[in-house]
Every structure is written in C-alpha cells, then in structure tokens.
Amino acid sequence: MNILAIGAHPDDIEIQCAGTLAMYVMQGHQVFMAVATNGNMGNYDTLPDELARIRESEFREACEVIGATPIWMGYPDELLENTIQNRLVFVDMMRSVNPDLVITHGANDYHPDHRITYQLVWDALPLTSIAHIHTEHPPTNRQVTLYLMDNTGGIDFLPTEFVDITETIEIKKAALAKHASQLHIFMDLMEVDLLDVVDTVGKFRGYQAGCKYAEGFTKVEAWYRGLSKRLLPESGIASTFDYKTRSN
C-alpha cells in the first residue's frame, strides 16, 4: 500500500503517528510524509529564513530514520489558509502519491495550522479522483480512506482504532529527536520534554489498547469511504494480556 501522512508542521507527524508509519515500513509498504508549512515561526532565537532551512533538514533526517519519503510543501508557518488554490495544491500532492490511506490532524486540534490542514485534506481528498479537475498529476482511481491522528497530549481525542507500536517506539523517538530546534524551544519556553510527551502518551494509549505502547486513530466515517478490512498495521507482538503468566 501507499500510506500518506500529512502534518501542518515539521515534527507533527513524528509526535503523533511515527510509530505507526515505522510499522508500515517494516511490513513493506511505501510511506510518504508531507508537511504543509515550513515551521519558520517556531523559535524566538532563530530568524525565519534560517529556521525554515533548519526545520526542512530536520524533517528530512526524521523521514530517513522512519524510512519514509519526504514531501515538503513550504507554506509560511502560522498563516495557512483554506483557499481554492491551496486545495488544488493538496489535490496534486495527494495524486502524486496515489495513496491507499491518508492520515492527518483532527478538526478540533489546538493549532489553527493543524485545523486548516485537516480541512484542506478533507476538502481536497474527494477531488483527487475527479477526471476534469486538472493538475500536474493524473487523477487517482479510487476514493481514499482518511484517518485522524491523535492530538498533542491526547487532549479531547477518542481513538476508535489503535496500533501497537511497542516494536517501533524507539524509532519514533529517534525520528522526533532529529527535530532538535523544537526539542530545545519547548523545553526553554514551557519546560516540556517532547520525547517524554510521546513516551507518556504512548504508554497511556497502550493502557487503553492492551499493550505497552500504542498510537490512537479515528477513521473518518463518510459515504463511499468504508472498508470491510483493517488498513492500520497489525503488530507482531500480542496485544492482549497473558493471564497465565501473571504474577500473583
């Protein structure tokens, strides 16, 4: 399968679903990671043009850790808009991948760039298969299933499906660690350790899912998007508790 994850900023995908993407790669699927904005407003101690270069480099290094193909869209940070022109850019980007599955932010996420990325994806996705909407790449030949990834901190997000990422949690953290510019800014400004955030949320979702570490997702339910099979990856590690080995 072709798997496409779309985030608003460099590091969003790594925080929310890198463990799942790494599972897809391990199972032989093609994974693409697209970032809408260049993240150039993300630090107080680096000028925007320089920060955009840094964050693109960090993103590409993170994709290499996961084994994903990077797609850098380069919109200005904090100023993403849901316009017809931008919608068509998203259409063409998705057509270039021809995905079986798309993963993006939820509609109620905390950041406007996250919410607008969701809206652009949701509005563009049905257009990818329309023959008379012309972009650089040809139309896809199917309607694509859309999944929403967790919110930062797991706030106000109720997963309907889980992926056991116990096998890939260290890959997830190694990919996130490539975003050094953001690790230090979160610690400096908010005393937040992003690596600890993904570890803690991963454990919490794991408690919900019946495994050590998990990532949570919600499938967008819409007509003609339903499937009779699971598209999210299955883990090689048992996801249920073995009561026979429980200590008394």
PDB file of C-alpha atoms in Angstrom:
ATOM      1  CA  MET A   1       0.000   0.000   0.000  1.00  0.00           C
ATOM      2  CA  ASN A   2       0.892   3.659  -0.327  1.00  0.00           C
ATOM      3  CA  ILE A   3       0.495   5.446   3.015  1.00  0.00           C
ATOM      4  CA  LEU A   4       0.416   9.260   3.171  1.00  0.00           C
ATOM      5  CA  ALA A   5       0.673  11.176   6.448  1.00  0.00           C
ATOM      6  CA  ILE A   6       0.079  14.942   6.223  1.00  0.00           C
ATOM      7  CA  GLY A   7       1.120  17.265   9.037  1.00  0.00           C
ATOM      8  CA  ALA A   8       0.932  21.015   9.423  1.00  0.00           C
ATOM      9  CA  HIS A   9       4.479  21.473  10.770  1.00  0.00           C
ATOM     10  CA  PRO A  10       7.777  19.625  10.768  1.00  0.00           C
ATOM     11  CA  ASP A  11       7.585  17.284  13.820  1.00  0.00           C
ATOM     12  CA  ASP A  12       3.758  16.971  13.971  1.00  0.00           C
ATOM     13  CA  ILE A  13       3.757  13.607  12.219  1.00  0.00           C
ATOM     14  CA  GLU A  14       6.667  12.332  14.296  1.00  0.00           C
ATOM     15  CA  ILE A  15       4.881  13.244  17.539  1.00  0.00           C
ATOM     16  CA  GLN A  16       1.534  11.720  16.595  1.00  0.00           C
ATOM     17  CA  CYS A  17       1.981   8.720  14.311  1.00  0.00           C
ATOM     18  CA  ALA A  18       5.642   7.947  13.555  1.00  0.00           C
ATOM     19  CA  GLY A  19       5.398   4.601  15.333  1.00  0.00           C
ATOM     20  CA  THR A  20       2.597   3.503  13.028  1.00  0.00           C
ATOM     21  CA  LEU A  21       4.430   4.762   9.942  1.00  0.00           C
ATOM     22  CA  ALA A  22       7.523   2.826  11.002  1.00  0.00           C
ATOM     23  CA  MET A  23       5.342  -0.291  11.350  1.00  0.00           C
ATOM     24  CA  TYR A  24       4.108   0.205   7.787  1.00  0.00           C
ATOM     25  CA  VAL A  25       7.698   0.484   6.546  1.00  0.00           C
ATOM     26  CA  MET A  26       8.714  -2.665   8.425  1.00  0.00           C
ATOM     27  CA  GLN A  27       5.825  -4.503   6.758  1.00  0.00           C
ATOM     28  CA  GLY A  28       6.959  -3.460   3.281  1.00  0.00           C
ATOM     29  CA  HIS A  29       4.560  -0.620   2.496  1.00  0.00           C
ATOM     30  CA  GLN A  30       5.511   2.691   0.877  1.00  0.00           C
ATOM     31  CA  VAL A  31       5.237   5.592   3.338  1.00  0.00           C
ATOM     32  CA  PHE A  32       5.165   9.283   2.446  1.00  0.00           C
ATOM     33  CA  MET A  33       5.303  12.158   4.940  1.00  0.00           C
ATOM     34  CA  ALA A  34       4.043  15.560   3.750  1.00  0.00           C
ATOM     35  CA  VAL A  35       4.459  18.780   5.738  1.00  0.00           C
ATOM     36  CA  ALA A  36       2.329  21.775   4.813  1.00  0.00           C
ATOM     37  CA  THR A  37       4.230  24.666   6.446  1.00  0.00           C
ATOM     38  CA  ASN A  38       7.932  25.373   6.787  1.00  0.00           C
ATOM     39  CA  GLY A  39       7.811  25.975  10.556  1.00  0.00           C
ATOM     40  CA  ASN A  40       9.717  29.239  10.164  1.00  0.00           C
ATOM     41  CA  MET A  41       7.975  30.951  13.110  1.00  0.00           C
ATOM     42  CA  GLY A  42       8.661  28.179  15.604  1.00  0.00           C
ATOM     43  CA  ASN A  43      11.618  29.691  17.510  1.00  0.00           C
ATOM     44  CA  TYR A  44      12.326  33.049  19.111  1.00  0.00           C
ATOM     45  CA  ASP A  45      16.107  32.659  18.791  1.00  0.00           C
ATOM     46  CA  THR A  46      16.418  31.928  15.052  1.00  0.00           C
ATOM     47  CA  LEU A  47      15.393  34.171  12.153  1.00  0.00           C
ATOM     48  CA  PRO A  48      12.555  32.762   9.999  1.00  0.00           C
ATOM     49  CA  ASP A  49      14.513  32.094   6.789  1.00  0.00           C
ATOM     50  CA  GLU A  50      17.259  30.275   8.646  1.00  0.00           C
ATOM     51  CA  LEU A  51      14.776  28.361  10.780  1.00  0.00           C
ATOM     52  CA  ALA A  52      12.892  27.176   7.685  1.00  0.00           C
ATOM     53  CA  ARG A  53      16.136  25.713   6.338  1.00  0.00           C
ATOM     54  CA  ILE A  54      16.906  24.064   9.666  1.00  0.00           C
ATOM     55  CA  ARG A  55      13.463  22.572  10.015  1.00  0.00           C
ATOM     56  CA  GLU A  56      13.402  21.191   6.498  1.00  0.00           C
ATOM     57  CA  SER A  57      16.734  19.496   7.158  1.00  0.00           C
ATOM     58  CA  GLU A  58      15.457  18.095  10.459  1.00  0.00           C
ATOM     59  CA  PHE A  59      12.309  16.812   8.764  1.00  0.00           C
ATOM     60  CA  ARG A  60      14.235  15.047   6.024  1.00  0.00           C
ATOM     61  CA  GLU A  61      16.521  13.423   8.597  1.00  0.00           C
ATOM     62  CA  ALA A  62      13.479  12.248  10.567  1.00  0.00           C
ATOM     63  CA  CYS A  63      11.946  10.732   7.430  1.00  0.00           C
ATOM     64  CA  GLU A  64      15.185   8.869   6.840  1.00  0.00           C
ATOM     65  CA  VAL A  65      15.003   7.377  10.335  1.00  0.00           C
ATOM     66  CA  ILE A  66      11.462   6.126   9.666  1.00  0.00           C
ATOM     67  CA  GLY A  67      12.151   5.035   6.094  1.00  0.00           C
ATOM     68  CA  ALA A  68       9.587   7.440   4.611  1.00  0.00           C
ATOM     69  CA  THR A  69       9.683   9.627   1.510  1.00  0.00           C
ATOM     70  CA  PRO A  70       9.535  13.347   2.458  1.00  0.00           C
ATOM     71  CA  ILE A  71       7.215  15.864   0.769  1.00  0.00           C
ATOM     72  CA  TRP A  72       7.990  19.488   1.669  1.00  0.00           C
ATOM     73  CA  MET A  73       5.158  21.868   0.714  1.00  0.00           C
ATOM     74  CA  GLY A  74       6.715  25.042   2.139  1.00  0.00           C
ATOM     75  CA  TYR A  75       3.746  27.202   3.126  1.00  0.00           C
ATOM     76  CA  PRO A  76       4.510  30.003   5.649  1.00  0.00           C
ATOM     77  CA  ASP A  77       4.134  28.927   9.256  1.00  0.00           C
ATOM     78  CA  GLU A  78       1.084  30.224  11.190  1.00  0.00           C
ATOM     79  CA  LEU A  79      -0.569  31.609   8.025  1.00  0.00           C
ATOM     80  CA  LEU A  80      -2.022  28.564   6.255  1.00  0.00           C
ATOM     81  CA  GLU A  81      -5.376  29.259   4.576  1.00  0.00           C
ATOM     82  CA  ASN A  82      -8.114  27.061   3.175  1.00  0.00           C
ATOM     83  CA  THR A  83      -8.339  28.579  -0.301  1.00  0.00           C
ATOM     84  CA  ILE A  84      -9.288  27.014  -3.631  1.00  0.00           C
ATOM     85  CA  GLN A  85      -5.724  27.487  -4.854  1.00  0.00           C
ATOM     86  CA  ASN A  86      -4.285  25.720  -1.817  1.00  0.00           C
ATOM     87  CA  ARG A  87      -6.898  22.987  -2.089  1.00  0.00           C
ATOM     88  CA  LEU A  88      -5.750  22.232  -5.631  1.00  0.00           C
ATOM     89  CA  VAL A  89      -2.126  22.107  -4.467  1.00  0.00           C
ATOM     90  CA  PHE A  90      -3.174  19.484  -1.918  1.00  0.00           C
ATOM     91  CA  VAL A  91      -5.084  17.608  -4.622  1.00  0.00           C
ATOM     92  CA  ASP A  92      -1.978  17.427  -6.784  1.00  0.00           C
ATOM     93  CA  MET A  93       0.246  16.434  -3.874  1.00  0.00           C
ATOM     94  CA  MET A  94      -2.061  13.558  -2.974  1.00  0.00           C
ATOM     95  CA  ARG A  95      -2.342  12.499  -6.615  1.00  0.00           C
ATOM     96  CA  SER A  96       1.454  12.324  -6.782  1.00  0.00           C
ATOM     97  CA  VAL A  97       1.356   9.646  -4.059  1.00  0.00           C
ATOM     98  CA  ASN A  98      -1.840   7.848  -5.137  1.00  0.00           C
ATOM     99  CA  PRO A  99      -2.441   6.771  -1.516  1.00  0.00           C
ATOM    100  CA  ASP A 100      -4.466   3.879  -0.198  1.00  0.00           C
ATOM    101  CA  LEU A 101      -4.701   5.631   3.172  1.00  0.00           C
ATOM    102  CA  VAL A 102      -4.260   9.229   4.336  1.00  0.00           C
ATOM    103  CA  ILE A 103      -3.552  10.255   7.942  1.00  0.00           C
ATOM    104  CA  THR A 104      -3.825  13.859   9.141  1.00  0.00           C
ATOM    105  CA  HIS A 105      -4.787  16.119  12.052  1.00  0.00           C
ATOM    106  CA  GLY A 106      -8.208  16.227  13.670  1.00  0.00           C
ATOM    107  CA  ALA A 107     -10.680  19.063  13.204  1.00  0.00           C
ATOM    108  CA  ASN A 108     -10.544  20.051  16.891  1.00  0.00           C
ATOM    109  CA  ASP A 109      -6.748  20.263  17.255  1.00  0.00           C
ATOM    110  CA  TYR A 110      -5.247  23.131  19.249  1.00  0.00           C
ATOM    111  CA  HIS A 111      -3.387  24.930  16.445  1.00  0.00           C
ATOM    112  CA  PRO A 112      -5.038  26.748  13.511  1.00  0.00           C
ATOM    113  CA  ASP A 113      -2.486  25.350  11.052  1.00  0.00           C
ATOM    114  CA  HIS A 114      -3.438  21.861  12.234  1.00  0.00           C
ATOM    115  CA  ARG A 115      -7.156  22.511  11.816  1.00  0.00           C
ATOM    116  CA  ILE A 116      -6.723  24.124   8.398  1.00  0.00           C
ATOM    117  CA  THR A 117      -4.502  21.250   7.250  1.00  0.00           C
ATOM    118  CA  TYR A 118      -7.313  18.883   8.228  1.00  0.00           C
ATOM    119  CA  GLN A 119      -9.834  20.989   6.293  1.00  0.00           C
ATOM    120  CA  LEU A 120      -7.621  21.184   3.213  1.00  0.00           C
ATOM    121  CA  VAL A 121      -7.096  17.422   3.258  1.00  0.00           C
ATOM    122  CA  TRP A 122     -10.777  16.690   3.834  1.00  0.00           C
ATOM    123  CA  ASP A 123     -11.877  19.077   1.077  1.00  0.00           C
ATOM    124  CA  ALA A 124      -9.178  18.010  -1.402  1.00  0.00           C
ATOM    125  CA  LEU A 125      -9.423  14.254  -0.959  1.00  0.00           C
ATOM    126  CA  PRO A 126     -12.684  13.745  -2.925  1.00  0.00           C
ATOM    127  CA  LEU A 127     -11.262  15.813  -5.783  1.00  0.00           C
ATOM    128  CA  THR A 128      -8.223  13.604  -6.331  1.00  0.00           C
ATOM    129  CA  SER A 129     -10.260  11.176  -8.451  1.00  0.00           C
ATOM    130  CA  ILE A 130     -12.250  13.752 -10.446  1.00  0.00           C
ATOM    131  CA  ALA A 131     -11.076  13.464 -14.054  1.00  0.00           C
ATOM    132  CA  HIS A 132     -11.912  17.011 -15.149  1.00  0.00           C
ATOM    133  CA  ILE A 133     -10.108  18.705 -12.279  1.00  0.00           C
ATOM    134  CA  HIS A 134      -6.740  19.137 -13.900  1.00  0.00           C
ATOM    135  CA  THR A 135      -3.453  19.243 -12.003  1.00  0.00           C
ATOM    136  CA  GLU A 136       0.078  18.185 -12.847  1.00  0.00           C
ATOM    137  CA  HIS A 137      -0.540  14.571 -11.826  1.00  0.00           C
ATOM    138  CA  PRO A 138      -3.354  12.368 -13.173  1.00  0.00           C
ATOM    139  CA  PRO A 139      -6.454  11.555 -11.126  1.00  0.00           C
ATOM    140  CA  THR A 140      -6.410   8.615  -8.763  1.00  0.00           C
ATOM    141  CA  ASN A 141      -8.610   5.620  -9.461  1.00  0.00           C
ATOM    142  CA  ARG A 142     -10.218   5.213  -6.046  1.00  0.00           C
ATOM    143  CA  GLN A 143     -11.771   7.000  -3.095  1.00  0.00           C
ATOM    144  CA  VAL A 144      -9.275   7.106  -0.248  1.00  0.00           C
ATOM    145  CA  THR A 145      -9.878   6.280   3.413  1.00  0.00           C
ATOM    146  CA  LEU A 146      -8.951   9.058   5.839  1.00  0.00           C
ATOM    147  CA  TYR A 147      -7.740   8.579   9.412  1.00  0.00           C
ATOM    148  CA  LEU A 148      -7.207  11.302  12.009  1.00  0.00           C
ATOM    149  CA  MET A 149      -4.166  11.069  14.264  1.00  0.00           C
ATOM    150  CA  ASP A 150      -4.042  11.949  17.956  1.00  0.00           C
ATOM    151  CA  ASN A 151      -3.921  15.496  19.325  1.00  0.00           C
ATOM    152  CA  THR A 152      -0.877  16.746  21.208  1.00  0.00           C
ATOM    153  CA  GLY A 153      -1.087  15.371  24.729  1.00  0.00           C
ATOM    154  CA  GLY A 154      -4.059  13.207  23.770  1.00  0.00           C
ATOM    155  CA  ILE A 155      -6.445  16.026  24.738  1.00  0.00           C
ATOM    156  CA  ASP A 156     -10.079  15.739  23.587  1.00  0.00           C
ATOM    157  CA  PHE A 157      -9.337  12.819  21.262  1.00  0.00           C
ATOM    158  CA  LEU A 158     -11.164   9.491  21.489  1.00  0.00           C
ATOM    159  CA  PRO A 159      -9.486   6.846  19.324  1.00  0.00           C
ATOM    160  CA  THR A 160     -11.627   4.285  17.568  1.00  0.00           C
ATOM    161  CA  GLU A 161      -8.639   2.166  16.482  1.00  0.00           C
ATOM    162  CA  PHE A 162      -5.197   1.574  17.967  1.00  0.00           C
ATOM    163  CA  VAL A 163      -1.840   0.467  16.613  1.00  0.00           C
ATOM    164  CA  ASP A 164       0.552  -1.378  18.905  1.00  0.00           C
ATOM    165  CA  ILE A 165       3.860   0.485  18.444  1.00  0.00           C
ATOM    166  CA  THR A 166       5.837  -1.360  21.104  1.00  0.00           C
ATOM    167  CA  GLU A 167       8.185  -2.560  18.372  1.00  0.00           C
ATOM    168  CA  THR A 168       8.702   0.921  16.938  1.00  0.00           C
ATOM    169  CA  ILE A 169       8.543   3.353  19.880  1.00  0.00           C
ATOM    170  CA  GLU A 170      12.325   3.798  19.809  1.00  0.00           C
ATOM    171  CA  ILE A 171      12.219   4.572  16.074  1.00  0.00           C
ATOM    172  CA  LYS A 172       9.506   7.134  16.808  1.00  0.00           C
ATOM    173  CA  LYS A 173      11.614   8.811  19.478  1.00  0.00           C
ATOM    174  CA  ALA A 174      14.742   8.704  17.299  1.00  0.00           C
ATOM    175  CA  ALA A 175      12.838  10.427  14.484  1.00  0.00           C
ATOM    176  CA  LEU A 176      11.479  13.090  16.824  1.00  0.00           C
ATOM    177  CA  ALA A 177      14.956  13.638  18.269  1.00  0.00           C
ATOM    178  CA  LYS A 178      16.061  14.877  14.844  1.00  0.00           C
ATOM    179  CA  HIS A 179      13.916  17.980  15.485  1.00  0.00           C
ATOM    180  CA  ALA A 180      16.484  19.485  17.843  1.00  0.00           C
ATOM    181  CA  SER A 181      15.295  23.033  17.193  1.00  0.00           C
ATOM    182  CA  GLN A 182      11.884  22.163  18.606  1.00  0.00           C
ATOM    183  CA  LEU A 183      13.046  19.993  21.486  1.00  0.00           C
ATOM    184  CA  HIS A 184      15.019  22.885  22.920  1.00  0.00           C
ATOM    185  CA  ILE A 185      12.349  25.543  22.313  1.00  0.00           C
ATOM    186  CA  PHE A 186       9.628  23.509  24.041  1.00  0.00           C
ATOM    187  CA  MET A 187      11.938  22.962  27.000  1.00  0.00           C
ATOM    188  CA  ASP A 188      13.052  26.594  27.144  1.00  0.00           C
ATOM    189  CA  LEU A 189       9.599  28.164  26.884  1.00  0.00           C
ATOM    190  CA  MET A 190       7.311  25.605  28.539  1.00  0.00           C
ATOM    191  CA  GLU A 191       9.595  23.146  30.319  1.00  0.00           C
ATOM    192  CA  VAL A 192       8.068  20.422  28.155  1.00  0.00           C
ATOM    193  CA  ASP A 193      10.173  17.435  27.131  1.00  0.00           C
ATOM    194  CA  LEU A 194       8.651  16.316  23.811  1.00  0.00           C
ATOM    195  CA  LEU A 195      10.365  12.930  23.993  1.00  0.00           C
ATOM    196  CA  ASP A 196       8.737  12.368  27.370  1.00  0.00           C
ATOM    197  CA  VAL A 197       5.399  13.511  25.934  1.00  0.00           C
ATOM    198  CA  VAL A 198       5.419  10.852  23.219  1.00  0.00           C
ATOM    199  CA  ASP A 199       6.563   8.220  25.720  1.00  0.00           C
ATOM    200  CA  THR A 200       3.841   9.130  28.216  1.00  0.00           C
ATOM    201  CA  VAL A 201       1.025   9.404  25.673  1.00  0.00           C
ATOM    202  CA  GLY A 202       2.241   6.198  24.023  1.00  0.00           C
ATOM    203  CA  LYS A 203       2.014   4.360  27.344  1.00  0.00           C
ATOM    204  CA  PHE A 204      -1.436   5.815  28.059  1.00  0.00           C
ATOM    205  CA  ARG A 205      -2.764   4.750  24.668  1.00  0.00           C
ATOM    206  CA  GLY A 206      -1.088   1.406  25.301  1.00  0.00           C
ATOM    207  CA  TYR A 207      -3.069   1.005  28.519  1.00  0.00           C
ATOM    208  CA  GLN A 208      -6.230   1.628  26.518  1.00  0.00           C
ATOM    209  CA  ALA A 209      -5.219  -0.754  23.748  1.00  0.00           C
ATOM    210  CA  GLY A 210      -3.911  -3.584  25.923  1.00  0.00           C
ATOM    211  CA  CYS A 211      -0.231  -3.308  25.002  1.00  0.00           C
ATOM    212  CA  LYS A 212       2.859  -1.450  26.200  1.00  0.00           C
ATOM    213  CA  TYR A 213       2.840   1.430  23.679  1.00  0.00           C
ATOM    214  CA  ALA A 214       0.158   2.431  21.193  1.00  0.00           C
ATOM    215  CA  GLU A 215      -0.993   5.218  18.908  1.00  0.00           C
ATOM    216  CA  GLY A 216      -4.668   6.085  18.557  1.00  0.00           C
ATOM    217  CA  PHE A 217      -6.613   6.984  15.425  1.00  0.00           C
ATOM    218  CA  THR A 218     -10.152   7.789  14.347  1.00  0.00           C
ATOM    219  CA  LYS A 219     -11.417   6.794  10.911  1.00  0.00           C
ATOM    220  CA  VAL A 220     -13.441   9.495   9.211  1.00  0.00           C
ATOM    221  CA  GLU A 221     -16.797   7.904   8.533  1.00  0.00           C
ATOM    222  CA  ALA A 222     -18.282   9.066   5.257  1.00  0.00           C
ATOM    223  CA  TRP A 223     -20.281   7.513   2.458  1.00  0.00           C
ATOM    224  CA  TYR A 224     -18.208   5.511  -0.005  1.00  0.00           C
ATOM    225  CA  ARG A 225     -15.186   5.533   2.320  1.00  0.00           C
ATOM    226  CA  GLY A 226     -15.998   2.479   4.406  1.00  0.00           C
ATOM    227  CA  LEU A 227     -13.972  -0.694   4.263  1.00  0.00           C
ATOM    228  CA  SER A 228     -14.572  -4.285   5.273  1.00  0.00           C
ATOM    229  CA  LYS A 229     -10.917  -4.766   6.197  1.00  0.00           C
ATOM    230  CA  ARG A 230      -8.447  -3.074   8.522  1.00  0.00           C
ATOM    231  CA  LEU A 231      -5.888  -0.784   6.897  1.00  0.00           C
ATOM    232  CA  LEU A 232      -3.926   0.171  10.011  1.00  0.00           C
ATOM    233  CA  PRO A 233      -0.982  -2.179  10.641  1.00  0.00           C
ATOM    234  CA  GLU A 234      -1.168  -5.181  12.899  1.00  0.00           C
ATOM    235  CA  SER A 235       1.689  -5.745  15.328  1.00  0.00           C
ATOM    236  CA  GLY A 236       3.761  -8.866  15.645  1.00  0.00           C
ATOM    237  CA  ILE A 237       3.544  -8.503  19.420  1.00  0.00           C
ATOM    238  CA  ALA A 238       0.480  -9.872  21.206  1.00  0.00           C
ATOM    239  CA  SER A 239      -1.865  -7.048  22.139  1.00  0.00           C
ATOM    240  CA  THR A 240      -3.780  -8.905  24.837  1.00  0.00           C
ATOM    241  CA  PHE A 241      -2.618  -9.673  28.369  1.00  0.00           C
ATOM    242  CA  ASP A 242      -1.494 -13.252  29.015  1.00  0.00           C
ATOM    243  CA  TYR A 243      -3.228 -14.120  32.273  1.00  0.00           C
ATOM    244  CA  LYS A 244      -1.342 -17.430  32.539  1.00  0.00           C
ATOM    245  CA  THR A 245       1.938 -15.571  33.107  1.00  0.00           C
ATOM    246  CA  ARG A 246       0.527 -13.004  35.530  1.00  0.00           C
ATOM    247  CA  SER A 247       2.317 -12.809  38.845  1.00  0.00           C
ATOM    248  CA  ASN A 248       0.194 -13.229  41.985  1.00  0.00           C
TER     249      ASN A 248
END
